[in-house]
Coordinates of N, CA and C in Angstrom, one line a residue:
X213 N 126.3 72.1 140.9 CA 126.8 71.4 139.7 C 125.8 71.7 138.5
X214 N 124.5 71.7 139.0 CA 123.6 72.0 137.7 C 123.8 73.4 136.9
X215 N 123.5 74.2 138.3 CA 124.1 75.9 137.5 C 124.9 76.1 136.9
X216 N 126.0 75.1 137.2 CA 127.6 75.5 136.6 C 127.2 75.1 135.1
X217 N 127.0 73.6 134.8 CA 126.2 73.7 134.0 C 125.0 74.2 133.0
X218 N 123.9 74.7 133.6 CA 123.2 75.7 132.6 C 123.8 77.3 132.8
X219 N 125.0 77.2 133.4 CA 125.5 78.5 132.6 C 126.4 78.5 131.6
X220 N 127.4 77.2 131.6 CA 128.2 76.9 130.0 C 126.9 76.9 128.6
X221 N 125.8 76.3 128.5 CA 125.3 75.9 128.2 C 124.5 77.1 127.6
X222 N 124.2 78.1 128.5 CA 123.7 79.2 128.2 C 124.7 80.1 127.3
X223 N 125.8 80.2 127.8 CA 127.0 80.6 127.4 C 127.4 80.2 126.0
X224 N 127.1 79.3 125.7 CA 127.2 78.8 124.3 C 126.2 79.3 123.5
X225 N 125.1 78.8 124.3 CA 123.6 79.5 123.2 C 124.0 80.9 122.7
X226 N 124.9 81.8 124.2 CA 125.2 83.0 123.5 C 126.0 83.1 122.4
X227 N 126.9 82.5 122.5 CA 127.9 82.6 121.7 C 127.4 81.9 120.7
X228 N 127.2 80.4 120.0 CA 126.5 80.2 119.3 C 125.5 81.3 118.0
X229 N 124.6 82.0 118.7 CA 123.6 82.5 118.7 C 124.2 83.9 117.9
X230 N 125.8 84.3 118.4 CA 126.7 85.7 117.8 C 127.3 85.3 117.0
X231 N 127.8 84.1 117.0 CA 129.0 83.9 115.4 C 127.5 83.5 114.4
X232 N 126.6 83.1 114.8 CA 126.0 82.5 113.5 C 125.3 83.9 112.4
X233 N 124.8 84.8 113.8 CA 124.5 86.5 112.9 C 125.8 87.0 112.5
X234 N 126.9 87.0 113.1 CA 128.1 87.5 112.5 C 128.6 86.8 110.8
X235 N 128.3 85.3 110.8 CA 128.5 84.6 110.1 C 127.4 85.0 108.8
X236 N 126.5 85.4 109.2 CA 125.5 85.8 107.6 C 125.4 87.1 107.8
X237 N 126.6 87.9 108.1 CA 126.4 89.3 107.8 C 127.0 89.5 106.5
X238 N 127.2 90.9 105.9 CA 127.6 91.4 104.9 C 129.3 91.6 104.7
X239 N 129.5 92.0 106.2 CA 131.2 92.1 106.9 C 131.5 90.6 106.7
X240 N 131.2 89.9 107.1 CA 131.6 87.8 107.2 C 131.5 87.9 105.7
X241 N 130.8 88.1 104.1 CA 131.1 87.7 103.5 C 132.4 88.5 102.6
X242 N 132.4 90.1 102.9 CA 133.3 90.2 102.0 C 134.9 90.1 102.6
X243 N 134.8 89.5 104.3 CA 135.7 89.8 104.8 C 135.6 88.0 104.3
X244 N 135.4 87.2 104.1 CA 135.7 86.0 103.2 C 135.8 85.6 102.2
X245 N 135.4 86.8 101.2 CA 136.0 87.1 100.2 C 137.2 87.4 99.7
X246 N 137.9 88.3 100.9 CA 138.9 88.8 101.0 C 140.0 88.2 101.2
X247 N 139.8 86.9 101.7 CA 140.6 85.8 102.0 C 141.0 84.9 101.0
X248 N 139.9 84.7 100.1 CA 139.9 84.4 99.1 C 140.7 85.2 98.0
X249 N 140.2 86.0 97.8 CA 141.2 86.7 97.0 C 142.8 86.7 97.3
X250 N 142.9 87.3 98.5 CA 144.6 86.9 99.1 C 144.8 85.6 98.9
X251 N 144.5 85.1 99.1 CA 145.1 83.5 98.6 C 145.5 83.4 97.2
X252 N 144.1 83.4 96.5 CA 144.5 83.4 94.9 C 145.6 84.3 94.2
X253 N 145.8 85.6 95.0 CA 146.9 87.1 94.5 C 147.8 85.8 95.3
X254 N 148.2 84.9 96.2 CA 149.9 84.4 96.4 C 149.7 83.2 96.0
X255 N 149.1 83.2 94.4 CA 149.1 81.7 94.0 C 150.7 82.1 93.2
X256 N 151.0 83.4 93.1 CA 152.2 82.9 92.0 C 153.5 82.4 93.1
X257 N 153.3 83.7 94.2 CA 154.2 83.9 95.2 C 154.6 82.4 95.8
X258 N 153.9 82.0 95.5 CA 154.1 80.4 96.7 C 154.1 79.4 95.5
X259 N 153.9 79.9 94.1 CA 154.9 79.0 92.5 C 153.0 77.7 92.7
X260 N 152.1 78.0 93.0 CA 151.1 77.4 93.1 C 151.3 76.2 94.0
X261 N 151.8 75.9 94.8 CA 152.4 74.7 95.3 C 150.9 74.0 95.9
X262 N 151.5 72.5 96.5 CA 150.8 71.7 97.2 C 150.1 72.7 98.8
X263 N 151.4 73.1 99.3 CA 151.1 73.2 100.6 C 150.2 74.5 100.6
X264 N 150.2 75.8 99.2 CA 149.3 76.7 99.0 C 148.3 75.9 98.6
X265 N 147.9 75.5 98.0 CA 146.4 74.8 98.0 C 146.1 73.9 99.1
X266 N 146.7 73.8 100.1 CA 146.3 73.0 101.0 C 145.9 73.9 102.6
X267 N 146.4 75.2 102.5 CA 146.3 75.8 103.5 C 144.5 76.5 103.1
X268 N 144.0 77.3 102.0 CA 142.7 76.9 101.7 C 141.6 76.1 102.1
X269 N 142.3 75.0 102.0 CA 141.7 73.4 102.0 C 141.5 73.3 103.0
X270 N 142.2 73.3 103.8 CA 142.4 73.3 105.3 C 141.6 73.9 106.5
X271 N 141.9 75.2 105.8 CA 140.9 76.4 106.6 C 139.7 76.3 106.2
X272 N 139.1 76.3 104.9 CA 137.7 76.1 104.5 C 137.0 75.0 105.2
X273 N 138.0 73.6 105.2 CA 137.6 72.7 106.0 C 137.1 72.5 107.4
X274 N 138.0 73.2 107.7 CA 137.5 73.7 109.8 C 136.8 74.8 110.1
X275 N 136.8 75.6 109.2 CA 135.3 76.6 109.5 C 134.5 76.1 109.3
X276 N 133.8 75.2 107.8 CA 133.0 74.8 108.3 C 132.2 73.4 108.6
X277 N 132.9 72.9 109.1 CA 132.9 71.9 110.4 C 132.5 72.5 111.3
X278 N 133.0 73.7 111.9 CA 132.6 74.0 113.1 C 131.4 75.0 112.9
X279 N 131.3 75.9 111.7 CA 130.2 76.5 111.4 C 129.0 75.8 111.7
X280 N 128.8 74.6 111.1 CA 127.5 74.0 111.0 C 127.4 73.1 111.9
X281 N 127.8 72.7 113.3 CA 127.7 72.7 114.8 C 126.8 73.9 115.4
X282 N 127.4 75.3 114.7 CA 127.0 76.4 115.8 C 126.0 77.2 115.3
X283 N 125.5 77.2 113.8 CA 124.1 77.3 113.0 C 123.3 76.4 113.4
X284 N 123.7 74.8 113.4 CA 122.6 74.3 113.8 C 122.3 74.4 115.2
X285 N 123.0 74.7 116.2 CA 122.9 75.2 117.7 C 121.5 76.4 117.7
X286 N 122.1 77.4 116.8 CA 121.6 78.5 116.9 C 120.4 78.8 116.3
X287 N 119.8 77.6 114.7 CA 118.6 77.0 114.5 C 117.9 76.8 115.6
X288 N 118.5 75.4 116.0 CA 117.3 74.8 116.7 C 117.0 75.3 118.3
X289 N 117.5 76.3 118.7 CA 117.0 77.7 119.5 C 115.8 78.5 118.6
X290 N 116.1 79.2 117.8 CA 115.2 79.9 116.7 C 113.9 79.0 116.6
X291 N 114.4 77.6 116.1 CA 113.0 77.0 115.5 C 112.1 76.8 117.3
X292 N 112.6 76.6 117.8 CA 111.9 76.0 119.2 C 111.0 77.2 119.9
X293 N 111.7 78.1 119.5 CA 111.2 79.6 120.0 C 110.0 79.7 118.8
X294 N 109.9 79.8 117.5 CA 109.0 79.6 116.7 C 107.8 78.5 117.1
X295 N 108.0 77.7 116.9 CA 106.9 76.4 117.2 C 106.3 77.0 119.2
X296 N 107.0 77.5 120.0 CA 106.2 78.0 120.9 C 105.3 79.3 120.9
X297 N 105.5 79.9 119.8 CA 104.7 80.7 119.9 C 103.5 80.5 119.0
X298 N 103.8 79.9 117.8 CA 102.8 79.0 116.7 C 101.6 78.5 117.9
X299 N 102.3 77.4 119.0 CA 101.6 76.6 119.9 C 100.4 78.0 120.5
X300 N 101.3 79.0 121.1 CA 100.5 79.7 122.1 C 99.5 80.2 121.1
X301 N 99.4 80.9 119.6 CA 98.6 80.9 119.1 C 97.3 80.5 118.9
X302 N 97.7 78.9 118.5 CA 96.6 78.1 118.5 C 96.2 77.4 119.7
X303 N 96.9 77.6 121.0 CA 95.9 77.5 122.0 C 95.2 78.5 122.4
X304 N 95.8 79.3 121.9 CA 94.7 80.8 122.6 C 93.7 81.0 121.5
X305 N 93.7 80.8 120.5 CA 92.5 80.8 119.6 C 91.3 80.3 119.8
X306 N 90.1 80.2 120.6 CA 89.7 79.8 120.6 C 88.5 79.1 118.9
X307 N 88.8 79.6 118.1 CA 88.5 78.4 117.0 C 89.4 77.7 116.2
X308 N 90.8 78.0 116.3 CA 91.8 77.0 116.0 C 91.6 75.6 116.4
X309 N 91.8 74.6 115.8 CA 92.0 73.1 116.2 C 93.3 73.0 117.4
X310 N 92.7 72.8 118.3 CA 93.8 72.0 119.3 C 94.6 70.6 119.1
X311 N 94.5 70.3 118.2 CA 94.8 69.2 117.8 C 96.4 69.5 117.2
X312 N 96.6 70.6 116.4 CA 97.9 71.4 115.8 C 98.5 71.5 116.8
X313 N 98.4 71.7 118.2 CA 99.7 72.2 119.6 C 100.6 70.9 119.5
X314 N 101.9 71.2 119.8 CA 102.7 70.2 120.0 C 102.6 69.3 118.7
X315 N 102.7 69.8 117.1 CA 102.6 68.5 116.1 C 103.9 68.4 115.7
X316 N 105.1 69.5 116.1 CA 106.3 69.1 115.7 C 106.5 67.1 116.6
X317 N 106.2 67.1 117.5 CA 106.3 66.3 118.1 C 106.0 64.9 117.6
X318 N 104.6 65.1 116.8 CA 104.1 63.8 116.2 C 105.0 62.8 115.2
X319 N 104.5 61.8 114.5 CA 105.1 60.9 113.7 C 104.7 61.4 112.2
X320 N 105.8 61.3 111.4 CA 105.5 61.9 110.1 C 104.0 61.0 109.3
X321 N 104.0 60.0 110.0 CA 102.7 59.4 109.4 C 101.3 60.2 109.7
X322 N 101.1 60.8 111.3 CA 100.6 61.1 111.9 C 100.2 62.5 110.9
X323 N 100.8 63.2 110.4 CA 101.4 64.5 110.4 C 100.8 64.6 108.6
X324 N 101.0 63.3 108.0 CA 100.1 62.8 107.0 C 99.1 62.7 106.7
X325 N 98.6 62.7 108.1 CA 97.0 62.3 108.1 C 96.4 63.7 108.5
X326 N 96.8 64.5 109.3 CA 96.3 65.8 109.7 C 96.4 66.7 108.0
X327 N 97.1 66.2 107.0 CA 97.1 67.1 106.2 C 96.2 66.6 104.8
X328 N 96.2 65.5 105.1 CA 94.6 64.9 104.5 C 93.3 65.8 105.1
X329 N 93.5 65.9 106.6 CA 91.9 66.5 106.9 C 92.1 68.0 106.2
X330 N 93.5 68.6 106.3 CA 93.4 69.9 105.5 C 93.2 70.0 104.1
X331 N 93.6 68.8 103.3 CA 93.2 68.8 102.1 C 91.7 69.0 102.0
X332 N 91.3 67.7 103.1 CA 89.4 67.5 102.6 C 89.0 69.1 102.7
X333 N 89.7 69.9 103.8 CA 89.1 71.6 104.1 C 88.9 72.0 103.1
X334 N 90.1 72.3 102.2 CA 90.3 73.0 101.3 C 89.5 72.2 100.3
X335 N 89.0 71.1 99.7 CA 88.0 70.8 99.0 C 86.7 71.2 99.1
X336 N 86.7 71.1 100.1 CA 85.2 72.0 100.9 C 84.8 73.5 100.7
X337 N 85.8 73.9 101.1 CA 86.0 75.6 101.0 C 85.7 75.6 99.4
X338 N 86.5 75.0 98.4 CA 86.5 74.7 97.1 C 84.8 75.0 96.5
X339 N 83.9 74.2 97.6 CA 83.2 73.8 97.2 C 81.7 75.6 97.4
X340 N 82.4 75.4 98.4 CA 81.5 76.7 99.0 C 82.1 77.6 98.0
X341 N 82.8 77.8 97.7 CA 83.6 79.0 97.0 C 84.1 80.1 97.5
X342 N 84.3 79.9 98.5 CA 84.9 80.1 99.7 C 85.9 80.4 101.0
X343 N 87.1 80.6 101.2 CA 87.5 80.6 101.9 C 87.8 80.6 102.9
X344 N 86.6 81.4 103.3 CA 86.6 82.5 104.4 C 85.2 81.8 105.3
X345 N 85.0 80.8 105.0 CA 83.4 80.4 105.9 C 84.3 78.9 106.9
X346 N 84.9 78.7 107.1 CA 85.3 78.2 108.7 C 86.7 77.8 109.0
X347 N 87.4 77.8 110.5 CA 88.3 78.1 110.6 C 89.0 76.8 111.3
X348 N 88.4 75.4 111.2 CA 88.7 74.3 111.5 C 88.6 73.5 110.9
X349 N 89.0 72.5 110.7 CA 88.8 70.8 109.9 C 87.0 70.6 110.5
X350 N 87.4 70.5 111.7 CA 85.7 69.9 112.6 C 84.4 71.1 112.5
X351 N 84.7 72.3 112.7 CA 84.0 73.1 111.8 C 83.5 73.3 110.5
X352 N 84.6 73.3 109.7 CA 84.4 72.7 108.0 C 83.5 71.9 107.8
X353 N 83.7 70.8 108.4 CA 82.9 69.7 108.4 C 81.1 70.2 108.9
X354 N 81.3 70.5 109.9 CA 79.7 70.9 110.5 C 79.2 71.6 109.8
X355 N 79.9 72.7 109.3 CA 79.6 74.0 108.3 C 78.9 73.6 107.1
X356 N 79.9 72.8 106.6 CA 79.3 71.5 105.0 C 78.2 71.1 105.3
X357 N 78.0 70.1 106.5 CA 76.8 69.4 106.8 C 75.6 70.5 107.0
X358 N 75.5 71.3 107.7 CA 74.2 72.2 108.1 C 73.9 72.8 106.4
X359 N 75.0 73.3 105.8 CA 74.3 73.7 104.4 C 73.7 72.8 103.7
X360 N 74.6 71.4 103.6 CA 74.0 70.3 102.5 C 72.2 70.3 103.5
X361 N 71.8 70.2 104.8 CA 71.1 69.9 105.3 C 69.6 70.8 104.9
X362 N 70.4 72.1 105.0 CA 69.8 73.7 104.6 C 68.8 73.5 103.1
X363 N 70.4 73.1 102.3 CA 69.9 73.0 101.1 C 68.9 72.0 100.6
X364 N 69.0 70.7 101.1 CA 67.8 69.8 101.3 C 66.5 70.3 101.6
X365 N 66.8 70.7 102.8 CA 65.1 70.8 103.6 C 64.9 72.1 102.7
X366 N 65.6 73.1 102.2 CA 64.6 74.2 101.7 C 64.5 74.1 100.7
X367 N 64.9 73.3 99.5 CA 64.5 72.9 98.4 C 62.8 72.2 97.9
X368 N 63.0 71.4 98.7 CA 60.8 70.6 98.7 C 60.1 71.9 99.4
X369 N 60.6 72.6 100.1 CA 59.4 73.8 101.3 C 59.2 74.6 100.0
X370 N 60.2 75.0 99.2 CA 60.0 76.0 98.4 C 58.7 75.5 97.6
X371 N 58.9 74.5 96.8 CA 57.8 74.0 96.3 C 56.9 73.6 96.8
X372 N 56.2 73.3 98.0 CA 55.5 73.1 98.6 C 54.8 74.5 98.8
X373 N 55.9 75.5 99.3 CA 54.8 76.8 99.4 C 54.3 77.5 98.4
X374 N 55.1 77.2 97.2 CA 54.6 77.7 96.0 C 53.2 76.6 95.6
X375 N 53.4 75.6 95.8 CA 52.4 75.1 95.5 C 51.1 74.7 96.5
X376 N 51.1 75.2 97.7 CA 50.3 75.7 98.3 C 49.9 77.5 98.1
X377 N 50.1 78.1 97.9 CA 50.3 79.3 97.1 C 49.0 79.5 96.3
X378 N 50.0 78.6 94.9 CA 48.8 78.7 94.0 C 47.5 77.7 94.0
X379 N 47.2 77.0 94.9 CA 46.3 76.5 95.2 C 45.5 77.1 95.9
X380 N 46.1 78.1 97.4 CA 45.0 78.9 97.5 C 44.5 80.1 97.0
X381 N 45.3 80.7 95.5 CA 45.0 81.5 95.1 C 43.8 80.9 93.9
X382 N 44.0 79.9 93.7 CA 43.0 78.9 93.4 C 42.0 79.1 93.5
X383 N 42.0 78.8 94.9 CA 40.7 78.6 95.8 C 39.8 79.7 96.3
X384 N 40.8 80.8 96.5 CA 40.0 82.0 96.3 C 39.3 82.6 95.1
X385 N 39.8 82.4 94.3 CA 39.6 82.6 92.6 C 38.0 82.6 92.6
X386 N 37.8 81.1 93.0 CA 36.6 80.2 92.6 C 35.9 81.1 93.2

């Protein structure tokens, strides 16, 4: 029972998956074009009537209805196949955030807050002048801290050795 089932199901995805590239090809528009036109060339023929503007109506109507059932079918195959390979990226990266796998998943709030820590990145980076000095939010952050740390401690050493320096150039002097 299940096979029988994941083969309609597959069977759709196929099909799905062929009217939607047939549907944004070059043939699909001017061969809908064409239709169009024929209609408008038997606006005289049919004296412009009700039931000629309704056969248009009609058929534009149920294409697409049914069109955007089997685009969105054939999207959300596409996007699902996308976001798994995004995932495998950033799990095999070993300096990517693992925190990104699976965030289609999360809550838009959630998803708000991860883009705050990318903003703070990009402030940082901003700061370094930089772009290109780390490849994570939690690295970012370490990266920031070891330079502010850097630039602390070797700010007084400088002066200190300069002024040990000329003191014992001082001292030798004498």
């Amino acid at each position: 029972m299940k096979a029988k089932s994941q083969n309609n199901s597959s069977a759709f995805e196929k099909f799905a998956t062929k009217v939607s590239k047939a549907a944004g090809s070059t043939t699909a528009f001017i061969g809908a074009f064409i239709i169009v036109v024929a209609w408008a060339v038997s606006g005289p023929i049919f004296d412009y009537s009700e039931t000629w503007q309704l056969v248009i109506n009609t058929g534009t109507t149920i294409i697409t209805f049914l069109m955007v059932f089997l685009i969105q079918k054939a999207q959300n195959k596409d996007s699902l196949a996308i976001q798994l390979k995004l995932n495998e990226l950033v799990a095999s990266n070993e300096s990517s955030s693992n925190s990104l796998v699976d965030i289609e998943s999360m809550t838009e709030e959630e998803m708000v807050i991860i883009q705050k820590y990318y903003h703070r990145l990009s402030e940082l980076a901003k700061k370094d002048q930089s772009i290109r000095t780390s490849h994570s939010i939690a690295e970012a952050h370490e990266l920031h801290n070891r330079k502010q740390e850097k630039n602390k401690k070797s700010t007084p050493k400088k002066n200190t050795k300069t002024s040990t320096k000329i003191t014992s150039k001082n001292n030798t002097k004498k």
